Amino acid sequence: MDKHKIKEAARILSFAHFPIALTGAGISEESGIPAFRGEGGLWAKYNPAEYAHINAFLENPKKVWQMLKELDGILRAAKPNPAHKVLALMEAEGLLKGIVTQNVDNLHQAAGSKRVVEFHGNAFCLRCLSCGRAYKKEDMSSEQPLIDLIQDVPRCHCGGLLKPDVVFFGENIPTRALLEAQVLTAACDVMLIIGTSGEVAPANYLPYDAKQHGAKIIEINLEATILTEAVTDIFLQGKASKVLIALEEEIRGMRGKKS
Ligand code: NAD
């Protein structure tokens, strides 16, 4: 890890007025959830382009639900890792104003982050494709989905097909999440990008929007991405948890010196 770059990033963050984070699958990789790109058992078995496309789901919901059940087991077992916790701490200390996440795993909220925009939805919720009714998987007080025993897929009480409330390829971003992400991006003077390949649109437009109005871009990733050359001011190479811990310690040290 480049100590000089950590110091520079810490200085920028500690003087920022409205720093935000944009996170991707890489931040949850250390919680045991494989990212799409890079090595990952689940995605080597199920091609996301095939299984995570809305047309694939509509054509063969049973096949996609089989993959979703396997993913569900992984998501349920996952706990926030130090990277999620550092971001929650930074928000509590006023060093971060919000997070736009592409992840659907609920781990930012589980770590204690308050202002989280779920750009691609949340895998712990289900929505009916016919009537729009939402179900929370964990909420036993609410009515539970019906199980279609012939198809082995969950169904709504109206009979409609249930789909996890996540954005599949080929679907639009929910308007509210899109607007909230755009508002945070428009307001930010620093964007901390963590664990995203920058390959998935339209989430990958946000760093360009931020850059365009003069925000500083700090990127944390194991390797350079298509964003690194295009928009990044400071690239911090390494695992999200290790880099974020170092960054938070550096900021703490600077604050100690200031007071
Ligand atoms: P991606 O899979 O395209 O890229 C992951 C990036 O994270 C890569 O650039 C990789 O180098 C980096 N990375 C991996 N481990 C890291 C670590 N420990 N520390 C730092 N960086 C690390 O992910 P994406 O850009 O978020 O796009 C994929 C899409 O897949 C997203 O839209 C997301 O919704 C979905 N997805 C979500 C989850 C989840 O909810 N946890 C998991 C897989 C995929």
PDB file of C-alpha atoms and ligand atoms in Angstrom:
ATOM      1  CA  MET A   1       0.000   0.000   0.000  1.00  0.00           C
ATOM      2  CA  ASP A   2       1.321   3.422  -0.966  1.00  0.00           C
ATOM      3  CA  LYS A   3       1.498   5.438   2.292  1.00  0.00           C
ATOM      4  CA  HIS A   4       1.896   8.708   0.445  1.00  0.00           C
ATOM      5  CA  LYS A   5      -1.343   8.124  -1.470  1.00  0.00           C
ATOM      6  CA  ILE A   6      -3.174   7.123   1.725  1.00  0.00           C
ATOM      7  CA  LYS A   7      -2.056  10.396   3.340  1.00  0.00           C
ATOM      8  CA  GLU A   8      -3.205  12.416   0.335  1.00  0.00           C
ATOM      9  CA  ALA A   9      -6.595  10.641   0.220  1.00  0.00           C
ATOM     10  CA  ALA A  10      -7.018  11.131   3.985  1.00  0.00           C
ATOM     11  CA  ARG A  11      -6.249  14.830   3.629  1.00  0.00           C
ATOM     12  CA  ILE A  12      -8.802  15.231   0.815  1.00  0.00           C
ATOM     13  CA  LEU A  13     -11.473  13.345   2.763  1.00  0.00           C
ATOM     14  CA  SER A  14     -10.946  15.205   5.999  1.00  0.00           C
ATOM     15  CA  PHE A  15     -11.363  18.578   4.268  1.00  0.00           C
ATOM     16  CA  ALA A  16     -14.330  17.517   2.122  1.00  0.00           C
ATOM     17  CA  HIS A  17     -17.756  19.117   2.608  1.00  0.00           C
ATOM     18  CA  PHE A  18     -19.869  16.344   1.081  1.00  0.00           C
ATOM     19  CA  PRO A  19     -17.939  13.114   0.568  1.00  0.00           C
ATOM     20  CA  ILE A  20     -19.893  10.071  -0.605  1.00  0.00           C
ATOM     21  CA  ALA A  21     -19.019   6.469  -1.441  1.00  0.00           C
ATOM     22  CA  LEU A  22     -19.973   4.363  -4.443  1.00  0.00           C
ATOM     23  CA  THR A  23     -19.576   0.673  -3.703  1.00  0.00           C
ATOM     24  CA  GLY A  24     -19.676  -2.495  -5.765  1.00  0.00           C
ATOM     25  CA  ALA A  25     -19.472  -6.233  -5.338  1.00  0.00           C
ATOM     26  CA  GLY A  26     -15.754  -6.076  -4.408  1.00  0.00           C
ATOM     27  CA  ILE A  27     -16.469  -4.564  -0.982  1.00  0.00           C
ATOM     28  CA  SER A  28     -18.504  -7.644  -0.039  1.00  0.00           C
ATOM     29  CA  GLU A  29     -16.036 -10.134  -1.440  1.00  0.00           C
ATOM     30  CA  GLU A  30     -14.308 -10.323   1.973  1.00  0.00           C
ATOM     31  CA  SER A  31     -17.705 -11.197   3.481  1.00  0.00           C
ATOM     32  CA  GLY A  32     -17.761 -14.317   1.325  1.00  0.00           C
ATOM     33  CA  ILE A  33     -19.994 -13.038  -1.488  1.00  0.00           C
ATOM     34  CA  PRO A  34     -18.268 -13.529  -4.825  1.00  0.00           C
ATOM     35  CA  ALA A  35     -18.138 -10.561  -7.225  1.00  0.00           C
ATOM     36  CA  PHE A  36     -19.273 -10.995 -10.835  1.00  0.00           C
ATOM     37  CA  ARG A  37     -15.831 -10.361 -12.220  1.00  0.00           C
ATOM     38  CA  GLY A  38     -12.750 -12.055 -10.870  1.00  0.00           C
ATOM     39  CA  GLU A  39     -12.684 -15.543  -9.474  1.00  0.00           C
ATOM     40  CA  GLY A  40     -15.943 -16.627  -7.931  1.00  0.00           C
ATOM     41  CA  GLY A  41     -17.409 -20.072  -7.576  1.00  0.00           C
ATOM     42  CA  LEU A  42     -21.023 -19.052  -8.043  1.00  0.00           C
ATOM     43  CA  TRP A  43     -20.507 -17.024 -11.215  1.00  0.00           C
ATOM     44  CA  ALA A  44     -18.239 -19.645 -12.749  1.00  0.00           C
ATOM     45  CA  LYS A  45     -21.211 -21.972 -12.460  1.00  0.00           C
ATOM     46  CA  TYR A  46     -23.948 -19.497 -13.420  1.00  0.00           C
ATOM     47  CA  ASN A  47     -23.158 -16.978 -16.142  1.00  0.00           C
ATOM     48  CA  PRO A  48     -24.660 -13.687 -14.839  1.00  0.00           C
ATOM     49  CA  ALA A  49     -25.438 -12.500 -18.371  1.00  0.00           C
ATOM     50  CA  GLU A  50     -27.612 -15.577 -18.734  1.00  0.00           C
ATOM     51  CA  TYR A  51     -29.058 -15.935 -15.243  1.00  0.00           C
ATOM     52  CA  ALA A  52     -29.336 -12.301 -14.191  1.00  0.00           C
ATOM     53  CA  HIS A  53     -31.199 -11.067 -17.259  1.00  0.00           C
ATOM     54  CA  ILE A  54     -34.898 -10.306 -16.911  1.00  0.00           C
ATOM     55  CA  ASN A  55     -35.672 -12.219 -20.128  1.00  0.00           C
ATOM     56  CA  ALA A  56     -33.993 -15.342 -18.721  1.00  0.00           C
ATOM     57  CA  PHE A  57     -36.132 -14.997 -15.586  1.00  0.00           C
ATOM     58  CA  LEU A  58     -39.364 -14.532 -17.550  1.00  0.00           C
ATOM     59  CA  GLU A  59     -38.580 -17.409 -19.899  1.00  0.00           C
ATOM     60  CA  ASN A  60     -37.588 -19.880 -17.206  1.00  0.00           C
ATOM     61  CA  PRO A  61     -38.237 -18.630 -13.663  1.00  0.00           C
ATOM     62  CA  LYS A  62     -37.696 -22.076 -12.167  1.00  0.00           C
ATOM     63  CA  LYS A  63     -34.146 -22.275 -13.530  1.00  0.00           C
ATOM     64  CA  VAL A  64     -33.265 -18.777 -12.290  1.00  0.00           C
ATOM     65  CA  TRP A  65     -34.890 -19.392  -8.894  1.00  0.00           C
ATOM     66  CA  GLN A  66     -32.596 -22.411  -8.430  1.00  0.00           C
ATOM     67  CA  MET A  67     -29.585 -20.104  -8.794  1.00  0.00           C
ATOM     68  CA  LEU A  68     -31.248 -17.505  -6.563  1.00  0.00           C
ATOM     69  CA  LYS A  69     -31.716 -20.073  -3.793  1.00  0.00           C
ATOM     70  CA  GLU A  70     -28.002 -20.856  -3.860  1.00  0.00           C
ATOM     71  CA  LEU A  71     -27.210 -17.133  -3.791  1.00  0.00           C
ATOM     72  CA  ASP A  72     -29.672 -16.686  -0.934  1.00  0.00           C
ATOM     73  CA  GLY A  73     -27.676 -19.137   1.213  1.00  0.00           C
ATOM     74  CA  ILE A  74     -24.489 -17.154   0.560  1.00  0.00           C
ATOM     75  CA  LEU A  75     -26.171 -13.820   1.316  1.00  0.00           C
ATOM     76  CA  ARG A  76     -27.716 -15.064   4.543  1.00  0.00           C
ATOM     77  CA  ALA A  77     -24.376 -16.358   5.807  1.00  0.00           C
ATOM     78  CA  ALA A  78     -22.557 -13.099   5.017  1.00  0.00           C
ATOM     79  CA  LYS A  79     -21.666 -10.611   7.754  1.00  0.00           C
ATOM     80  CA  PRO A  80     -20.343  -7.060   7.315  1.00  0.00           C
ATOM     81  CA  ASN A  81     -16.554  -7.001   7.031  1.00  0.00           C
ATOM     82  CA  PRO A  82     -14.223  -4.255   8.316  1.00  0.00           C
ATOM     83  CA  ALA A  83     -14.662  -2.272   5.076  1.00  0.00           C
ATOM     84  CA  HIS A  84     -18.427  -1.954   5.638  1.00  0.00           C
ATOM     85  CA  LYS A  85     -17.783  -1.086   9.294  1.00  0.00           C
ATOM     86  CA  VAL A  86     -15.244   1.639   8.516  1.00  0.00           C
ATOM     87  CA  LEU A  87     -17.727   3.296   6.140  1.00  0.00           C
ATOM     88  CA  ALA A  88     -20.422   3.209   8.848  1.00  0.00           C
ATOM     89  CA  LEU A  89     -17.969   4.720  11.334  1.00  0.00           C
ATOM     90  CA  MET A  90     -16.966   7.421   8.867  1.00  0.00           C
ATOM     91  CA  GLU A  91     -20.620   8.360   8.399  1.00  0.00           C
ATOM     92  CA  ALA A  92     -21.162   8.497  12.167  1.00  0.00           C
ATOM     93  CA  GLU A  93     -18.135  10.792  12.457  1.00  0.00           C
ATOM     94  CA  GLY A  94     -19.370  13.074   9.674  1.00  0.00           C
ATOM     95  CA  LEU A  95     -16.675  11.940   7.235  1.00  0.00           C
ATOM     96  CA  LEU A  96     -19.160  10.449   4.792  1.00  0.00           C
ATOM     97  CA  LYS A  97     -22.584  11.796   3.829  1.00  0.00           C
ATOM     98  CA  GLY A  98     -23.970   8.712   2.151  1.00  0.00           C
ATOM     99  CA  ILE A  99     -23.358   5.558   0.157  1.00  0.00           C
ATOM    100  CA  VAL A 100     -24.651   4.593  -3.252  1.00  0.00           C
ATOM    101  CA  THR A 101     -24.273   0.839  -3.479  1.00  0.00           C
ATOM    102  CA  GLN A 102     -24.691  -1.491  -6.415  1.00  0.00           C
ATOM    103  CA  ASN A 103     -24.848  -4.368  -3.959  1.00  0.00           C
ATOM    104  CA  VAL A 104     -28.064  -6.086  -3.007  1.00  0.00           C
ATOM    105  CA  ASP A 105     -26.721  -7.778   0.134  1.00  0.00           C
ATOM    106  CA  ASN A 106     -27.857  -5.354   2.868  1.00  0.00           C
ATOM    107  CA  LEU A 107     -24.362  -5.378   4.428  1.00  0.00           C
ATOM    108  CA  HIS A 108     -23.931  -1.594   4.609  1.00  0.00           C
ATOM    109  CA  GLN A 109     -27.107  -1.309   6.672  1.00  0.00           C
ATOM    110  CA  ALA A 110     -26.072  -4.319   8.781  1.00  0.00           C
ATOM    111  CA  ALA A 111     -22.792  -2.519   9.521  1.00  0.00           C
ATOM    112  CA  GLY A 112     -24.692   0.560  10.710  1.00  0.00           C
ATOM    113  CA  SER A 113     -24.634   2.861   7.687  1.00  0.00           C
ATOM    114  CA  LYS A 114     -27.733   5.064   7.663  1.00  0.00           C
ATOM    115  CA  ARG A 115     -27.910   6.798   4.312  1.00  0.00           C
ATOM    116  CA  VAL A 116     -27.653   4.002   1.779  1.00  0.00           C
ATOM    117  CA  VAL A 117     -29.052   4.222  -1.734  1.00  0.00           C
ATOM    118  CA  GLU A 118     -29.625   0.719  -3.067  1.00  0.00           C
ATOM    119  CA  PHE A 119     -29.139   1.350  -6.757  1.00  0.00           C
ATOM    120  CA  HIS A 120     -29.884  -2.262  -7.705  1.00  0.00           C
ATOM    121  CA  GLY A 121     -32.410  -3.068  -4.976  1.00  0.00           C
ATOM    122  CA  ASN A 122     -32.250  -5.521  -2.085  1.00  0.00           C
ATOM    123  CA  ALA A 123     -32.171  -9.294  -2.393  1.00  0.00           C
ATOM    124  CA  PHE A 124     -34.027  -9.749   0.897  1.00  0.00           C
ATOM    125  CA  CYS A 125     -37.222  -8.339  -0.627  1.00  0.00           C
ATOM    126  CA  LEU A 126     -39.473  -9.927  -3.204  1.00  0.00           C
ATOM    127  CA  ARG A 127     -41.865  -8.167  -5.579  1.00  0.00           C
ATOM    128  CA  CYS A 128     -44.832  -9.472  -7.530  1.00  0.00           C
ATOM    129  CA  LEU A 129     -44.468  -8.994 -11.269  1.00  0.00           C
ATOM    130  CA  SER A 130     -48.279  -8.832 -11.644  1.00  0.00           C
ATOM    131  CA  CYS A 131     -49.582  -6.565  -8.863  1.00  0.00           C
ATOM    132  CA  GLY A 132     -46.347  -5.005  -7.561  1.00  0.00           C
ATOM    133  CA  ARG A 133     -46.897  -6.165  -3.994  1.00  0.00           C
ATOM    134  CA  ALA A 134     -43.698  -6.348  -1.924  1.00  0.00           C
ATOM    135  CA  TYR A 135     -42.763  -9.091   0.532  1.00  0.00           C
ATOM    136  CA  LYS A 136     -39.914  -9.010   3.031  1.00  0.00           C
ATOM    137  CA  LYS A 137     -38.240 -12.395   3.241  1.00  0.00           C
ATOM    138  CA  GLU A 138     -37.484 -12.108   6.954  1.00  0.00           C
ATOM    139  CA  ASP A 139     -40.642 -10.409   8.133  1.00  0.00           C
ATOM    140  CA  MET A 140     -42.718 -13.221   9.592  1.00  0.00           C
ATOM    141  CA  SER A 141     -45.370 -10.747  10.740  1.00  0.00           C
ATOM    142  CA  SER A 142     -46.248 -10.011   7.135  1.00  0.00           C
ATOM    143  CA  GLU A 143     -48.047 -12.469   4.907  1.00  0.00           C
ATOM    144  CA  GLN A 144     -45.617 -14.975   3.434  1.00  0.00           C
ATOM    145  CA  PRO A 145     -45.340 -15.749  -0.265  1.00  0.00           C
ATOM    146  CA  LEU A 146     -47.081 -18.868  -1.566  1.00  0.00           C
ATOM    147  CA  ILE A 147     -44.945 -21.616  -3.035  1.00  0.00           C
ATOM    148  CA  ASP A 148     -45.968 -22.966  -6.399  1.00  0.00           C
ATOM    149  CA  LEU A 149     -45.219 -26.633  -5.786  1.00  0.00           C
ATOM    150  CA  ILE A 150     -45.358 -27.590  -9.441  1.00  0.00           C
ATOM    151  CA  GLN A 151     -42.959 -24.888 -10.651  1.00  0.00           C
ATOM    152  CA  ASP A 152     -41.103 -24.594  -7.282  1.00  0.00           C
ATOM    153  CA  VAL A 153     -41.159 -20.799  -7.472  1.00  0.00           C
ATOM    154  CA  PRO A 154     -42.611 -18.319  -4.949  1.00  0.00           C
ATOM    155  CA  ARG A 155     -45.898 -16.692  -5.916  1.00  0.00           C
ATOM    156  CA  CYS A 156     -47.879 -13.716  -4.695  1.00  0.00           C
ATOM    157  CA  HIS A 157     -51.322 -14.105  -3.125  1.00  0.00           C
ATOM    158  CA  CYS A 158     -52.693 -12.705  -6.419  1.00  0.00           C
ATOM    159  CA  GLY A 159     -51.070 -15.660  -8.211  1.00  0.00           C
ATOM    160  CA  GLY A 160     -48.379 -13.509  -9.878  1.00  0.00           C
ATOM    161  CA  LEU A 161     -44.766 -14.554 -10.106  1.00  0.00           C
ATOM    162  CA  LEU A 162     -42.441 -13.206  -7.409  1.00  0.00           C
ATOM    163  CA  LYS A 163     -38.988 -11.927  -8.262  1.00  0.00           C
ATOM    164  CA  PRO A 164     -36.292 -10.706  -5.865  1.00  0.00           C
ATOM    165  CA  ASP A 165     -36.564  -6.919  -5.684  1.00  0.00           C
ATOM    166  CA  VAL A 166     -33.233  -6.481  -7.446  1.00  0.00           C
ATOM    167  CA  VAL A 167     -32.491  -4.941 -10.807  1.00  0.00           C
ATOM    168  CA  PHE A 168     -31.808  -7.614 -13.390  1.00  0.00           C
ATOM    169  CA  PHE A 169     -29.913  -6.853 -16.602  1.00  0.00           C
ATOM    170  CA  GLY A 170     -32.477  -5.440 -19.041  1.00  0.00           C
ATOM    171  CA  GLU A 171     -34.456  -3.652 -16.287  1.00  0.00           C
ATOM    172  CA  ASN A 172     -34.554   0.022 -15.379  1.00  0.00           C
ATOM    173  CA  ILE A 173     -33.147   1.435 -12.160  1.00  0.00           C
ATOM    174  CA  PRO A 174     -36.046   2.279  -9.794  1.00  0.00           C
ATOM    175  CA  THR A 175     -36.764   5.997 -10.176  1.00  0.00           C
ATOM    176  CA  ARG A 176     -36.332   6.821  -6.510  1.00  0.00           C
ATOM    177  CA  ALA A 177     -32.924   5.158  -6.218  1.00  0.00           C
ATOM    178  CA  LEU A 178     -31.787   6.772  -9.457  1.00  0.00           C
ATOM    179  CA  LEU A 179     -32.855  10.236  -8.280  1.00  0.00           C
ATOM    180  CA  GLU A 180     -31.322   9.804  -4.818  1.00  0.00           C
ATOM    181  CA  ALA A 181     -28.047   8.634  -6.338  1.00  0.00           C
ATOM    182  CA  GLN A 182     -28.025  11.573  -8.716  1.00  0.00           C
ATOM    183  CA  VAL A 183     -28.737  14.027  -5.892  1.00  0.00           C
ATOM    184  CA  LEU A 184     -25.871  12.642  -3.776  1.00  0.00           C
ATOM    185  CA  THR A 185     -23.568  12.647  -6.799  1.00  0.00           C
ATOM    186  CA  ALA A 186     -24.482  16.210  -7.716  1.00  0.00           C
ATOM    187  CA  ALA A 187     -23.786  17.331  -4.149  1.00  0.00           C
ATOM    188  CA  CYS A 188     -20.524  15.487  -3.581  1.00  0.00           C
ATOM    189  CA  ASP A 189     -17.092  17.056  -3.655  1.00  0.00           C
ATOM    190  CA  VAL A 190     -15.360  13.695  -3.090  1.00  0.00           C
ATOM    191  CA  MET A 191     -16.461  10.292  -4.392  1.00  0.00           C
ATOM    192  CA  LEU A 192     -14.832   7.267  -2.792  1.00  0.00           C
ATOM    193  CA  ILE A 193     -15.284   4.367  -5.206  1.00  0.00           C
ATOM    194  CA  ILE A 194     -14.779   0.922  -3.699  1.00  0.00           C
ATOM    195  CA  GLY A 195     -14.770  -2.511  -5.312  1.00  0.00           C
ATOM    196  CA  THR A 196     -16.529  -1.840  -8.565  1.00  0.00           C
ATOM    197  CA  SER A 197     -15.316  -2.754 -12.039  1.00  0.00           C
ATOM    198  CA  GLY A 198     -17.199   0.233 -13.471  1.00  0.00           C
ATOM    199  CA  GLU A 199     -18.599  -2.043 -16.164  1.00  0.00           C
ATOM    200  CA  VAL A 200     -22.280  -1.905 -15.243  1.00  0.00           C
ATOM    201  CA  ALA A 201     -24.390   0.993 -16.565  1.00  0.00           C
ATOM    202  CA  PRO A 202     -25.924   3.301 -15.516  1.00  0.00           C
ATOM    203  CA  ALA A 203     -24.167   3.083 -12.115  1.00  0.00           C
ATOM    204  CA  ASN A 204     -20.868   3.645 -13.868  1.00  0.00           C
ATOM    205  CA  TYR A 205     -22.053   7.074 -15.117  1.00  0.00           C
ATOM    206  CA  LEU A 206     -22.050   8.434 -11.562  1.00  0.00           C
ATOM    207  CA  PRO A 207     -18.234   8.807 -11.271  1.00  0.00           C
ATOM    208  CA  TYR A 208     -18.195  10.684 -14.602  1.00  0.00           C
ATOM    209  CA  ASP A 209     -20.977  12.999 -13.367  1.00  0.00           C
ATOM    210  CA  ALA A 210     -19.068  13.632 -10.145  1.00  0.00           C
ATOM    211  CA  LYS A 211     -15.826  14.274 -11.982  1.00  0.00           C
ATOM    212  CA  GLN A 212     -17.539  16.613 -14.422  1.00  0.00           C
ATOM    213  CA  HIS A 213     -18.605  19.012 -11.692  1.00  0.00           C
ATOM    214  CA  GLY A 214     -15.184  18.978 -10.056  1.00  0.00           C
ATOM    215  CA  ALA A 215     -15.412  16.258  -7.375  1.00  0.00           C
ATOM    216  CA  LYS A 216     -12.216  14.428  -6.452  1.00  0.00           C
ATOM    217  CA  ILE A 217     -12.329  10.710  -7.165  1.00  0.00           C
ATOM    218  CA  ILE A 218     -10.588   8.268  -4.831  1.00  0.00           C
ATOM    219  CA  GLU A 219     -10.759   4.668  -6.003  1.00  0.00           C
ATOM    220  CA  ILE A 220     -10.039   1.503  -4.003  1.00  0.00           C
ATOM    221  CA  ASN A 221      -9.691  -1.748  -5.910  1.00  0.00           C
ATOM    222  CA  LEU A 222      -7.474  -4.807  -6.182  1.00  0.00           C
ATOM    223  CA  GLU A 223      -6.662  -3.770  -9.729  1.00  0.00           C
ATOM    224  CA  ALA A 224      -7.055  -0.808 -12.075  1.00  0.00           C
ATOM    225  CA  THR A 225     -10.469  -0.553 -13.758  1.00  0.00           C
ATOM    226  CA  ILE A 226     -11.882   1.334 -16.713  1.00  0.00           C
ATOM    227  CA  LEU A 227     -12.590   4.174 -14.267  1.00  0.00           C
ATOM    228  CA  THR A 228      -8.978   4.460 -13.086  1.00  0.00           C
ATOM    229  CA  GLU A 229      -7.557   6.034 -16.209  1.00  0.00           C
ATOM    230  CA  ALA A 230     -10.740   7.955 -17.044  1.00  0.00           C
ATOM    231  CA  VAL A 231     -11.701   9.693 -13.791  1.00  0.00           C
ATOM    232  CA  THR A 232      -9.660   8.611 -10.772  1.00  0.00           C
ATOM    233  CA  ASP A 233      -7.461  11.163  -9.003  1.00  0.00           C
ATOM    234  CA  ILE A 234      -6.047   8.801  -6.378  1.00  0.00           C
ATOM    235  CA  PHE A 235      -5.972   5.058  -6.917  1.00  0.00           C
ATOM    236  CA  LEU A 236      -5.483   3.018  -3.747  1.00  0.00           C
ATOM    237  CA  GLN A 237      -4.662  -0.522  -4.723  1.00  0.00           C
ATOM    238  CA  GLY A 238      -5.508  -3.292  -2.296  1.00  0.00           C
ATOM    239  CA  LYS A 239      -8.267  -5.069  -0.429  1.00  0.00           C
ATOM    240  CA  ALA A 240     -11.097  -2.756   0.556  1.00  0.00           C
ATOM    241  CA  SER A 241     -10.842  -3.532   4.289  1.00  0.00           C
ATOM    242  CA  LYS A 242      -7.083  -3.054   4.529  1.00  0.00           C
ATOM    243  CA  VAL A 243      -7.111   0.204   2.589  1.00  0.00           C
ATOM    244  CA  LEU A 244     -10.137   1.638   4.417  1.00  0.00           C
ATOM    245  CA  ILE A 245      -8.697   0.802   7.828  1.00  0.00           C
ATOM    246  CA  ALA A 246      -5.439   2.541   6.865  1.00  0.00           C
ATOM    247  CA  LEU A 247      -7.370   5.527   5.529  1.00  0.00           C
ATOM    248  CA  GLU A 248      -9.512   5.859   8.646  1.00  0.00           C
ATOM    249  CA  GLU A 249      -6.455   5.598  10.912  1.00  0.00           C
ATOM    250  CA  GLU A 250      -4.686   8.268   8.902  1.00  0.00           C
ATOM    251  CA  ILE A 251      -7.689  10.602   9.152  1.00  0.00           C
ATOM    252  CA  ARG A 252      -7.917   9.929  12.887  1.00  0.00           C
ATOM    253  CA  GLY A 253      -4.211  10.754  13.227  1.00  0.00           C
ATOM    254  CA  MET A 254      -4.645  14.006  11.297  1.00  0.00           C
ATOM    255  CA  ARG A 255      -7.635  15.002  13.416  1.00  0.00           C
ATOM    256  CA  GLY A 256      -5.647  14.231  16.569  1.00  0.00           C
ATOM    257  CA  LYS A 257      -2.872  16.516  15.343  1.00  0.00           C
ATOM    258  CA  LYS A 258      -5.362  19.272  14.460  1.00  0.00           C
ATOM    259  CA  SER A 259      -7.011  19.323  17.916  1.00  0.00           C
TER     260      SER A 259
HETATM  261  P1  NAD B   1     -17.909  -6.522 -10.441  1.00  0.00           P
HETATM  262  O1  NAD B   1     -18.055  -7.950 -10.079  1.00  0.00           O
HETATM  263  O2  NAD B   1     -18.098  -6.122 -11.854  1.00  0.00           O
HETATM  264  O3  NAD B   1     -16.449  -6.036 -10.031  1.00  0.00           O
HETATM  265  C1  NAD B   1     -15.943  -6.238  -8.742  1.00  0.00           C
HETATM  266  C2  NAD B   1     -14.733  -5.362  -8.587  1.00  0.00           C
HETATM  267  O4  NAD B   1     -14.293  -5.460  -7.247  1.00  0.00           O
HETATM  268  C3  NAD B   1     -13.561  -5.771  -9.482  1.00  0.00           C
HETATM  269  O5  NAD B   1     -13.041  -4.621 -10.108  1.00  0.00           O
HETATM  270  C4  NAD B   1     -12.554  -6.399  -8.502  1.00  0.00           C
HETATM  271  O6  NAD B   1     -11.226  -6.142  -8.891  1.00  0.00           O
HETATM  272  C5  NAD B   1     -12.895  -5.658  -7.223  1.00  0.00           C
HETATM  273  N1  NAD B   1     -12.614  -6.405  -5.989  1.00  0.00           N
HETATM  274  C6  NAD B   1     -12.808  -7.722  -5.734  1.00  0.00           C
HETATM  275  N2  NAD B   1     -12.501  -8.003  -4.468  1.00  0.00           N
HETATM  276  C7  NAD B   1     -12.088  -6.844  -3.894  1.00  0.00           C
HETATM  277  C8  NAD B   1     -11.645  -6.486  -2.601  1.00  0.00           C
HETATM  278  N3  NAD B   1     -11.534  -7.385  -1.599  1.00  0.00           N
HETATM  279  N4  NAD B   1     -11.315  -5.203  -2.362  1.00  0.00           N
HETATM  280  C9  NAD B   1     -11.399  -4.261  -3.353  1.00  0.00           C
HETATM  281  N5  NAD B   1     -11.816  -4.538  -4.594  1.00  0.00           N
HETATM  282  C10 NAD B   1     -12.182  -5.814  -4.868  1.00  0.00           C
HETATM  283  O7  NAD B   1     -18.849  -5.716  -9.473  1.00  0.00           O
HETATM  284  P2  NAD B   1     -19.719  -4.408  -9.723  1.00  0.00           P
HETATM  285  O8  NAD B   1     -18.909  -3.384 -10.408  1.00  0.00           O
HETATM  286  O9  NAD B   1     -20.367  -4.095  -8.432  1.00  0.00           O
HETATM  287  O10 NAD B   1     -20.834  -4.845 -10.763  1.00  0.00           O
HETATM  288  C11 NAD B   1     -21.457  -6.100 -10.677  1.00  0.00           C
HETATM  289  C12 NAD B   1     -22.954  -6.070 -10.454  1.00  0.00           C
HETATM  290  O11 NAD B   1     -23.249  -7.303  -9.813  1.00  0.00           O
HETATM  291  C13 NAD B   1     -23.465  -5.014  -9.552  1.00  0.00           C
HETATM  292  O12 NAD B   1     -24.455  -4.398 -10.240  1.00  0.00           O
HETATM  293  C14 NAD B   1     -24.070  -5.735  -8.353  1.00  0.00           C
HETATM  294  O13 NAD B   1     -25.434  -5.397  -8.239  1.00  0.00           O
HETATM  295  C15 NAD B   1     -24.064  -7.179  -8.686  1.00  0.00           C
HETATM  296  N6  NAD B   1     -23.474  -8.024  -7.631  1.00  0.00           N
HETATM  297  C16 NAD B   1     -23.743  -7.758  -6.326  1.00  0.00           C
HETATM  298  C17 NAD B   1     -23.183  -8.527  -5.345  1.00  0.00           C
HETATM  299  C18 NAD B   1     -23.514  -8.184  -3.892  1.00  0.00           C
HETATM  300  O14 NAD B   1     -24.601  -7.683  -3.613  1.00  0.00           O
HETATM  301  N7  NAD B   1     -22.598  -8.423  -2.965  1.00  0.00           N
HETATM  302  C19 NAD B   1     -22.339  -9.585  -5.665  1.00  0.00           C
HETATM  303  C20 NAD B   1     -22.097  -9.847  -7.015  1.00  0.00           C
HETATM  304  C21 NAD B   1     -22.668  -9.064  -8.000  1.00  0.00           C
END
